[in-house]
Every structure is written in C-alpha cells, then in structure tokens.
PDB file of C-alpha atoms in Angstrom:
ATOM      1  CA  MET A  32     -67.359  21.377 221.836  1.00 44.00           C
ATOM      2  CA  LYS A  33     -67.751  19.599 225.186  1.00 50.00           C
ATOM      3  CA  ARG A  34     -67.521  21.487 228.446  1.00 45.00           C
ATOM      4  CA  GLY A  35     -63.941  21.255 229.695  1.00 49.00           C
ATOM      5  CA  LYS A  36     -62.361  20.990 226.247  1.00 57.00           C
ATOM      6  CA  PRO A  37     -61.112  24.607 226.160  1.00 57.00           C
ATOM      7  CA  LEU A  38     -59.502  24.158 229.602  1.00 54.00           C
ATOM      8  CA  PHE A  39     -57.660  20.991 228.629  1.00 56.00           C
ATOM      9  CA  ILE A  40     -56.501  22.490 225.325  1.00 56.00           C
ATOM     10  CA  ALA A  41     -55.218  25.529 227.247  1.00 57.00           C
ATOM     11  CA  ILE A  42     -53.342  23.213 229.639  1.00 54.00           C
ATOM     12  CA  LEU A  43     -51.823  21.399 226.663  1.00 54.00           C
ATOM     13  CA  VAL A  44     -50.700  24.664 225.058  1.00 56.00           C
ATOM     14  CA  LEU A  45     -49.264  25.988 228.328  1.00 56.00           C
ATOM     15  CA  GLY A  46     -47.437  22.715 228.868  1.00 54.00           C
ATOM     16  CA  LEU A  47     -45.891  22.832 225.409  1.00 54.00           C
ATOM     17  CA  THR A  48     -44.916  26.458 226.014  1.00 56.00           C
ATOM     18  CA  GLY A  49     -43.290  25.480 229.287  1.00 55.00           C
ATOM     19  CA  MET A  50     -41.182  22.885 227.493  1.00 54.00           C
ATOM     20  CA  ALA A  51     -39.579  25.648 225.456  1.00 54.00           C
ATOM     21  CA  VAL A  52     -37.111  26.417 228.292  1.00 52.00           C
ATOM     22  CA  PRO A  53     -33.476  26.365 227.187  1.00 47.00           C
ATOM     23  CA  LEU A  54     -32.615  22.675 226.935  1.00 52.00           C
ATOM     24  CA  ALA A  55     -29.012  23.358 227.858  1.00 51.00           C
ATOM     25  CA  THR A  56     -30.085  24.093 231.447  1.00 60.00           C
ATOM     26  CA  ALA A  57     -31.806  20.747 232.062  1.00 69.00           C
ATOM     27  CA  GLU A  58     -31.284  16.996 232.005  1.00 83.00           C
ATOM     28  CA  ASN A  59     -33.153  16.074 228.848  1.00 90.00           C
ATOM     29  CA  PHE A  60     -34.548  12.668 227.963  1.00 93.00           C
ATOM     30  CA  VAL A  61     -36.108  10.813 225.052  1.00 96.00           C
ATOM     31  CA  ASP A  62     -38.164   7.676 225.803  1.00 97.00           C
ATOM     32  CA  ILE A  63     -39.487   4.987 223.485  1.00 98.00           C
ATOM     33  CA  TYR A  64     -41.956   2.431 224.784  1.00 98.00           C
ATOM     34  CA  GLY A  65     -44.236  -0.411 223.851  1.00 98.00           C
ATOM     35  CA  GLY A  66     -46.560  -2.803 225.590  1.00 98.00           C
ATOM     36  CA  VAL A  67     -50.186  -3.779 225.981  1.00 98.00           C
ATOM     37  CA  ALA A  68     -53.263  -1.545 226.339  1.00 98.00           C
ATOM     38  CA  ILE A  69     -56.105  -3.145 228.330  1.00 98.00           C
ATOM     39  CA  PRO A  70     -59.421  -1.295 227.873  1.00 97.00           C
ATOM     40  CA  ALA A  71     -62.069  -1.814 230.541  1.00 96.00           C
ATOM     41  CA  ASP A  72     -65.544  -3.076 229.593  1.00 94.00           C
ATOM     42  CA  GLU A  73     -67.709  -0.044 228.807  1.00 92.00           C
ATOM     43  CA  SER A  74     -71.332   0.833 228.154  1.00 91.00           C
ATOM     44  CA  VAL A  75     -71.749   2.009 224.552  1.00 90.00           C
ATOM     45  CA  ASN A  76     -74.833   4.066 223.706  1.00 90.00           C
ATOM     46  CA  VAL A  77     -75.991   4.261 220.077  1.00 88.00           C
ATOM     47  CA  HIS A  78     -78.736   6.766 219.222  1.00 89.00           C
ATOM     48  CA  GLY A  79     -80.319   6.873 215.770  1.00 88.00           C
ATOM     49  CA  SER A  80     -82.895   9.254 214.330  1.00 91.00           C
ATOM     50  CA  GLN A  81     -84.547   9.701 210.953  1.00 86.00           C
ATOM     51  CA  GLY A  82     -87.514  11.993 210.472  1.00 82.00           C
ATOM     52  CA  GLY A  83     -89.649  11.585 213.589  1.00 80.00           C
ATOM     53  CA  ALA A  84     -88.398   8.070 214.365  1.00 85.00           C
ATOM     54  CA  THR A  85     -85.713   7.459 216.985  1.00 89.00           C
ATOM     55  CA  LEU A  86     -84.029   4.357 218.372  1.00 87.00           C
ATOM     56  CA  GLU A  87     -81.563   4.157 221.265  1.00 88.00           C
ATOM     57  CA  THR A  88     -79.625   1.117 222.478  1.00 87.00           C
ATOM     58  CA  THR A  89     -77.063   0.665 225.253  1.00 89.00           C
ATOM     59  CA  ASP A  90     -74.797  -2.377 225.493  1.00 89.00           C
ATOM     60  CA  LEU A  91     -71.930  -3.432 227.749  1.00 92.00           C
ATOM     61  CA  VAL A  92     -69.017  -3.950 225.374  1.00 91.00           C
ATOM     62  CA  SER A  93     -65.773  -5.856 225.959  1.00 94.00           C
ATOM     63  CA  PHE A  94     -62.870  -4.340 224.024  1.00 94.00           C
ATOM     64  CA  ASP A  95     -59.849  -6.427 223.052  1.00 96.00           C
ATOM     65  CA  GLU A  96     -56.413  -5.956 224.541  1.00 97.00           C
ATOM     66  CA  ALA A  97     -54.158  -4.180 222.047  1.00 97.00           C
ATOM     67  CA  PHE A  98     -50.496  -3.539 221.313  1.00 98.00           C
ATOM     68  CA  THR A  99     -49.498   0.051 222.022  1.00 98.00           C
ATOM     69  CA  VAL A 100     -46.423   2.056 221.104  1.00 98.00           C
ATOM     70  CA  GLY A 101     -45.345   5.568 221.993  1.00 98.00           C
ATOM     71  CA  GLY A 102     -42.653   8.086 222.744  1.00 97.00           C
ATOM     72  CA  ARG A 103     -41.921  10.791 225.265  1.00 97.00           C
ATOM     73  CA  VAL A 104     -39.585  13.796 225.368  1.00 95.00           C
ATOM     74  CA  GLY A 105     -38.914  16.008 228.344  1.00 92.00           C
ATOM     75  CA  PHE A 106     -36.474  17.241 230.931  1.00 90.00           C
ATOM     76  CA  TRP A 107     -35.617  17.141 234.625  1.00 87.00           C
ATOM     77  CA  TYR A 108     -34.630  20.377 236.404  1.00 80.00           C
ATOM     78  CA  THR A 109     -31.237  18.954 237.359  1.00 71.00           C
ATOM     79  CA  GLU A 110     -28.885  21.721 236.213  1.00 60.00           C
ATOM     80  CA  ALA A 111     -31.381  24.573 236.046  1.00 55.00           C
ATOM     81  CA  ASN A 112     -32.196  24.092 239.739  1.00 60.00           C
ATOM     82  CA  PRO A 113     -30.394  21.183 241.482  1.00 61.00           C
ATOM     83  CA  SER A 114     -32.753  21.362 244.451  1.00 65.00           C
ATOM     84  CA  MET A 115     -35.600  20.431 242.067  1.00 70.00           C
ATOM     85  CA  ASP A 116     -33.935  17.525 240.248  1.00 77.00           C
ATOM     86  CA  TYR A 117     -36.879  15.321 241.230  1.00 86.00           C
ATOM     87  CA  VAL A 118     -39.305  17.439 239.125  1.00 89.00           C
ATOM     88  CA  GLY A 119     -39.706  17.267 235.353  1.00 91.00           C
ATOM     89  CA  LEU A 120     -42.004  17.993 232.448  1.00 92.00           C
ATOM     90  CA  ALA A 121     -42.752  15.745 229.470  1.00 95.00           C
ATOM     91  CA  LEU A 122     -44.742  15.524 226.249  1.00 95.00           C
ATOM     92  CA  ASP A 123     -46.054  12.007 225.537  1.00 97.00           C
ATOM     93  CA  VAL A 124     -47.611  10.679 222.305  1.00 97.00           C
ATOM     94  CA  SER A 125     -48.844   7.100 221.820  1.00 98.00           C
ATOM     95  CA  TYR A 126     -51.130   4.945 219.667  1.00 98.00           C
ATOM     96  CA  PHE A 127     -53.253   1.834 219.897  1.00 97.00           C
ATOM     97  CA  LYS A 128     -56.146   0.189 218.076  1.00 97.00           C
ATOM     98  CA  THR A 129     -58.786  -1.911 219.821  1.00 95.00           C
ATOM     99  CA  GLU A 130     -61.779  -3.890 218.602  1.00 94.00           C
ATOM    100  CA  ALA A 131     -65.019  -5.355 219.916  1.00 91.00           C
ATOM    101  CA  ASP A 132     -65.888  -7.986 217.315  1.00 85.00           C
ATOM    102  CA  ASP A 133     -69.244  -8.961 218.854  1.00 84.00           C
ATOM    103  CA  PHE A 134     -70.367  -5.327 218.695  1.00 87.00           C
ATOM    104  CA  GLY A 135     -68.794  -4.520 215.329  1.00 88.00           C
ATOM    105  CA  THR A 136     -66.495  -1.807 216.676  1.00 91.00           C
ATOM    106  CA  GLU A 137     -62.999  -0.662 215.724  1.00 94.00           C
ATOM    107  CA  ILE A 138     -61.373   2.256 217.562  1.00 95.00           C
ATOM    108  CA  TYR A 139     -58.049   3.971 216.898  1.00 97.00           C
ATOM    109  CA  VAL A 140     -56.681   6.160 219.698  1.00 97.00           C
ATOM    110  CA  VAL A 141     -53.823   8.717 219.791  1.00 97.00           C
ATOM    111  CA  PRO A 142     -53.336  10.332 223.229  1.00 97.00           C
ATOM    112  CA  ILE A 143     -51.188  13.491 223.319  1.00 96.00           C
ATOM    113  CA  SER A 144     -50.382  14.298 226.947  1.00 96.00           C
ATOM    114  CA  VAL A 145     -48.438  16.912 228.887  1.00 95.00           C
ATOM    115  CA  LEU A 146     -47.130  15.396 232.127  1.00 96.00           C
ATOM    116  CA  ILE A 147     -45.684  16.669 235.354  1.00 94.00           C
ATOM    117  CA  MET A 148     -43.028  14.097 236.335  1.00 94.00           C
ATOM    118  CA  LEU A 149     -41.734  13.301 239.830  1.00 94.00           C
ATOM    119  CA  ARG A 150     -38.838  10.921 240.542  1.00 92.00           C
ATOM    120  CA  TYR A 151     -36.329   9.741 243.072  1.00 90.00           C
ATOM    121  CA  PRO A 152     -33.011  10.493 241.296  1.00 82.00           C
ATOM    122  CA  GLY A 153     -31.104   7.458 242.501  1.00 81.00           C
ATOM    123  CA  ASP A 154     -27.796   6.371 240.963  1.00 83.00           C
ATOM    124  CA  THR A 155     -29.172   2.948 239.947  1.00 89.00           C
ATOM    125  CA  PHE A 156     -32.889   2.728 240.706  1.00 92.00           C
ATOM    126  CA  GLN A 157     -35.274   5.558 239.830  1.00 90.00           C
ATOM    127  CA  PRO A 158     -38.960   5.202 240.805  1.00 96.00           C
ATOM    128  CA  TYR A 159     -41.161   7.873 239.273  1.00 95.00           C
ATOM    129  CA  LEU A 160     -44.690   9.173 238.858  1.00 96.00           C
ATOM    130  CA  GLY A 161     -46.299  11.144 236.057  1.00 96.00           C
ATOM    131  CA  ILE A 162     -49.676  12.873 235.962  1.00 96.00           C
ATOM    132  CA  GLY A 163     -51.324  15.210 233.505  1.00 95.00           C
ATOM    133  CA  GLY A 164     -53.814  15.532 230.697  1.00 92.00           C
ATOM    134  CA  GLY A 165     -54.126  16.524 227.113  1.00 90.00           C
ATOM    135  CA  LEU A 166     -55.828  15.839 223.831  1.00 94.00           C
ATOM    136  CA  PHE A 167     -57.119  12.378 222.904  1.00 97.00           C
ATOM    137  CA  ILE A 168     -57.736  11.827 219.201  1.00 96.00           C
ATOM    138  CA  SER A 169     -59.912   8.793 218.478  1.00 97.00           C
ATOM    139  CA  HIS A 170     -61.521   7.365 215.360  1.00 96.00           C
ATOM    140  CA  ILE A 171     -64.413   4.884 215.409  1.00 94.00           C
ATOM    141  CA  GLU A 172     -65.842   2.542 212.807  1.00 94.00           C
ATOM    142  CA  GLN A 173     -69.113   1.176 214.208  1.00 89.00           C
ATOM    143  CA  LYS A 174     -71.383  -1.302 212.444  1.00 89.00           C
ATOM    144  CA  VAL A 175     -75.060  -0.465 213.053  1.00 85.00           C
ATOM    145  CA  ASP A 176     -78.344  -2.208 212.345  1.00 83.00           C
ATOM    146  CA  LEU A 177     -80.645   0.279 210.628  1.00 83.00           C
ATOM    147  CA  SER A 178     -83.502  -2.127 209.893  1.00 81.00           C
ATOM    148  CA  PHE A 179     -85.709  -0.188 212.330  1.00 78.00           C
ATOM    149  CA  PHE A 180     -85.491   2.683 209.823  1.00 80.00           C
ATOM    150  CA  GLY A 181     -85.859   0.379 206.811  1.00 78.00           C
ATOM    151  CA  ALA A 182     -82.232   0.939 205.807  1.00 78.00           C
ATOM    152  CA  GLY A 183     -80.537  -2.433 206.432  1.00 79.00           C
ATOM    153  CA  THR A 184     -77.057  -2.207 207.971  1.00 84.00           C
ATOM    154  CA  GLY A 185     -74.283   0.343 207.724  1.00 84.00           C
ATOM    155  CA  THR A 186     -71.049   1.576 209.278  1.00 89.00           C
ATOM    156  CA  ALA A 187     -70.775   4.848 211.182  1.00 90.00           C
ATOM    157  CA  LYS A 188     -67.378   6.574 211.051  1.00 94.00           C
ATOM    158  CA  ASP A 189     -66.162   9.631 212.890  1.00 96.00           C
ATOM    159  CA  THR A 190     -63.101  11.175 214.542  1.00 96.00           C
ATOM    160  CA  SER A 191     -63.360  12.871 217.933  1.00 96.00           C
ATOM    161  CA  PHE A 192     -60.979  15.274 219.715  1.00 96.00           C
ATOM    162  CA  ASP A 193     -61.446  15.188 223.489  1.00 96.00           C
ATOM    163  CA  PRO A 194     -59.723  16.186 226.741  1.00 95.00           C
ATOM    164  CA  GLY A 195     -58.406  13.288 228.770  1.00 96.00           C
ATOM    165  CA  PHE A 196     -56.573  12.272 231.934  1.00 96.00           C
ATOM    166  CA  ASP A 197     -53.212  10.471 231.995  1.00 97.00           C
ATOM    167  CA  ALA A 198     -51.310   8.981 234.959  1.00 97.00           C
ATOM    168  CA  ARG A 199     -48.465   6.516 235.232  1.00 97.00           C
ATOM    169  CA  ALA A 200     -45.886   5.097 237.639  1.00 97.00           C
ATOM    170  CA  GLY A 201     -42.735   3.130 237.020  1.00 96.00           C
ATOM    171  CA  LEU A 202     -39.332   1.971 238.161  1.00 96.00           C
ATOM    172  CA  GLY A 203     -36.173   2.598 236.160  1.00 93.00           C
ATOM    173  CA  ILE A 204     -32.833   0.807 236.280  1.00 94.00           C
ATOM    174  CA  LYS A 205     -29.827   2.666 234.917  1.00 90.00           C
ATOM    175  CA  VAL A 206     -27.899   0.218 232.703  1.00 92.00           C
ATOM    176  CA  ARG A 207     -25.449   2.724 231.172  1.00 88.00           C
ATOM    177  CA  LYS A 208     -24.462   6.281 231.970  1.00 84.00           C
ATOM    178  CA  ASN A 209     -27.076   7.718 229.604  1.00 90.00           C
ATOM    179  CA  ILE A 210     -29.469   4.770 229.231  1.00 94.00           C
ATOM    180  CA  THR A 211     -32.200   3.651 231.634  1.00 94.00           C
ATOM    181  CA  VAL A 212     -34.797   0.913 231.197  1.00 97.00           C
ATOM    182  CA  PHE A 213     -38.187   1.150 232.885  1.00 95.00           C
ATOM    183  CA  GLY A 214     -41.193  -0.941 233.698  1.00 97.00           C
ATOM    184  CA  GLU A 215     -44.268   1.302 233.683  1.00 98.00           C
ATOM    185  CA  GLY A 216     -47.964   1.073 234.496  1.00 98.00           C
ATOM    186  CA  ARG A 217     -50.288   3.644 232.955  1.00 98.00           C
ATOM    187  CA  TYR A 218     -53.950   4.691 233.124  1.00 98.00           C
ATOM    188  CA  THR A 219     -55.874   6.981 230.762  1.00 98.00           C
ATOM    189  CA  TYR A 220     -59.473   8.175 230.637  1.00 97.00           C
ATOM    190  CA  PHE A 221     -61.548  10.151 228.133  1.00 97.00           C
ATOM    191  CA  ASP A 222     -65.205  10.219 227.020  1.00 94.00           C
ATOM    192  CA  PRO A 223     -65.713  10.810 223.295  1.00 95.00           C
ATOM    193  CA  GLN A 224     -68.877  11.337 221.282  1.00 94.00           C
ATOM    194  CA  TYR A 225     -69.069  10.310 217.626  1.00 95.00           C
ATOM    195  CA  LYS A 226     -71.596  11.447 215.011  1.00 94.00           C
ATOM    196  CA  ASP A 227     -72.293  10.317 211.457  1.00 92.00           C
ATOM    197  CA  THR A 228     -75.128  10.017 208.945  1.00 90.00           C
ATOM    198  CA  VAL A 229     -75.596   6.592 207.343  1.00 87.00           C
ATOM    199  CA  SER A 230     -78.364   6.027 204.772  1.00 85.00           C
ATOM    200  CA  VAL A 231     -80.055   9.293 205.895  1.00 85.00           C
ATOM    201  CA  VAL A 232     -80.098   8.029 209.509  1.00 88.00           C
ATOM    202  CA  ARG A 233     -78.363  10.389 211.944  1.00 91.00           C
ATOM    203  CA  LEU A 234     -76.279   8.412 214.423  1.00 91.00           C
ATOM    204  CA  LYS A 235     -74.573   9.310 217.683  1.00 92.00           C
ATOM    205  CA  VAL A 236     -72.265   6.921 219.562  1.00 92.00           C
ATOM    206  CA  GLU A 237     -71.196   7.688 223.146  1.00 93.00           C
ATOM    207  CA  THR A 238     -68.961   5.812 225.581  1.00 91.00           C
ATOM    208  CA  ASP A 239     -66.151   6.197 228.127  1.00 92.00           C
ATOM    209  CA  TYR A 240     -62.659   4.767 227.754  1.00 94.00           C
ATOM    210  CA  ASN A 241     -60.807   3.606 230.852  1.00 97.00           C
ATOM    211  CA  VAL A 242     -57.575   2.057 229.615  1.00 98.00           C
ATOM    212  CA  PHE A 243     -54.800   0.385 231.625  1.00 98.00           C
ATOM    213  CA  TYR A 244     -51.340  -0.210 230.175  1.00 98.00           C
ATOM    214  CA  ILE A 245     -48.319  -2.387 230.957  1.00 98.00           C
ATOM    215  CA  LEU A 246     -45.260  -0.895 229.287  1.00 98.00           C
ATOM    216  CA  GLY A 247     -41.539  -1.395 228.778  1.00 98.00           C
ATOM    217  CA  VAL A 248     -39.543   1.809 228.296  1.00 97.00           C
ATOM    218  CA  ILE A 249     -36.028   2.633 227.059  1.00 97.00           C
ATOM    219  CA  SER A 250     -34.817   6.110 227.998  1.00 95.00           C
ATOM    220  CA  TYR A 251     -31.841   8.076 226.683  1.00 95.00           C
ATOM    221  CA  HIS A 252     -30.616  11.000 228.838  1.00 89.00           C
ATOM    222  CA  PHE A 253     -28.458  13.866 227.625  1.00 87.00           C
TER     223      PHE A 253
END
C-alpha cells in the first residue's frame, strides 16, 4: 500500500461518519451531473522483468477526452446552525473511461470523494467551492510489446485503489424553489500503480492522472 493511503482512507471514513448527522436538521441536496473529462498528457512508465532481464520505457501519452457522469449527496448547515449556512459536506461518486489509442491504453476511473463545500447562499445565484479527497478506483488495460523477452505482445490488466485530490467551483441558478442548475469546473489528481504478469513477464505500469472537467449539474434541495 502506498504511503498516504491509510490517511486518505481514514479521511474518507471520517467524512462518511460525519454525514450521518440527523438529516432533519440540515438543508439536504441530491445532485446529478454530466459533462466532459479532459485528462492532461502524462508520462507513462512501463517496467518489465523476466528472470534476470529487465526493460523499462517511458512515453508521453495523450489521453482522449471522455464523457463523465456522476452524483453527489450532502447537506448545508442551514437549520442546524443558521450562522453556518455557507458550509456543507458532500459525498461525490463519478465515472469516466479514457483511451490512448497510439499507446494501446484503456483506463476506467471511479472517484469517490468526500468534500467540504462552501457557498454564498443567495436567493437566485449561488457560487460555491468544494475541496476534499478520497478513494480513486481505476482499471487499466495496457497493450505491451514483449518481444524483448521473446514473448510477442500481450495486454496487462489491473485495478488500483489510490488516494486522490478533488476540487471544484461552480455557479448555481435557482430555477424553482427546490431545484438549482449549476455550471461546474472540476480538477482531480491521483497517481496509481498497476501490476500484472503476462506470458511470465512481470509488468508494472506507473503514471499520474491530472484530469479537468466541465460539468452541468441539476440539484434538488429538501
């Protein structure tokens, strides 16, 4: 387990525990969103070993933009403490899949984030910020050339569970008493490591993921 993983998992658990406050004492919300995920170009390191032979390559990879969808539940401290109605807590779960055809890569990502939310509780317009972290679940399918080891080609597959960072900002417009629509920008970061054995060759794939998002959000308050 990577250094820092236990801390982020503890933060996630504490955040979920904190969301167990009596919902009747808060302004609760449920958000649904969709949009585009824009991964930054990243260096991808592939390390292979078999017996005493090793081979390591590093390439700058351009990942495709991808459709993303997600949801968020949380509350604002409106009734529990009116003086803190600009502070909230949320649990956010989303999904996207990206590819790098030239490098033979497919990656599926599910971020699960606990967020501290800050807003201006205006009657019509509501700008807001969210920041936090959590668990990023990602699965890779990576085509690899194993000819150096006399094994032809293959596909490495693995799923990684990693801590990550999540931040976003947006502007909401209240269109009905309990319905608000938002435009939101988001940024996430995590650095997974994948391992697999293909044709007796032990493989390790390492990279960072810096992902930017442009999102449309519909929020229901109750």
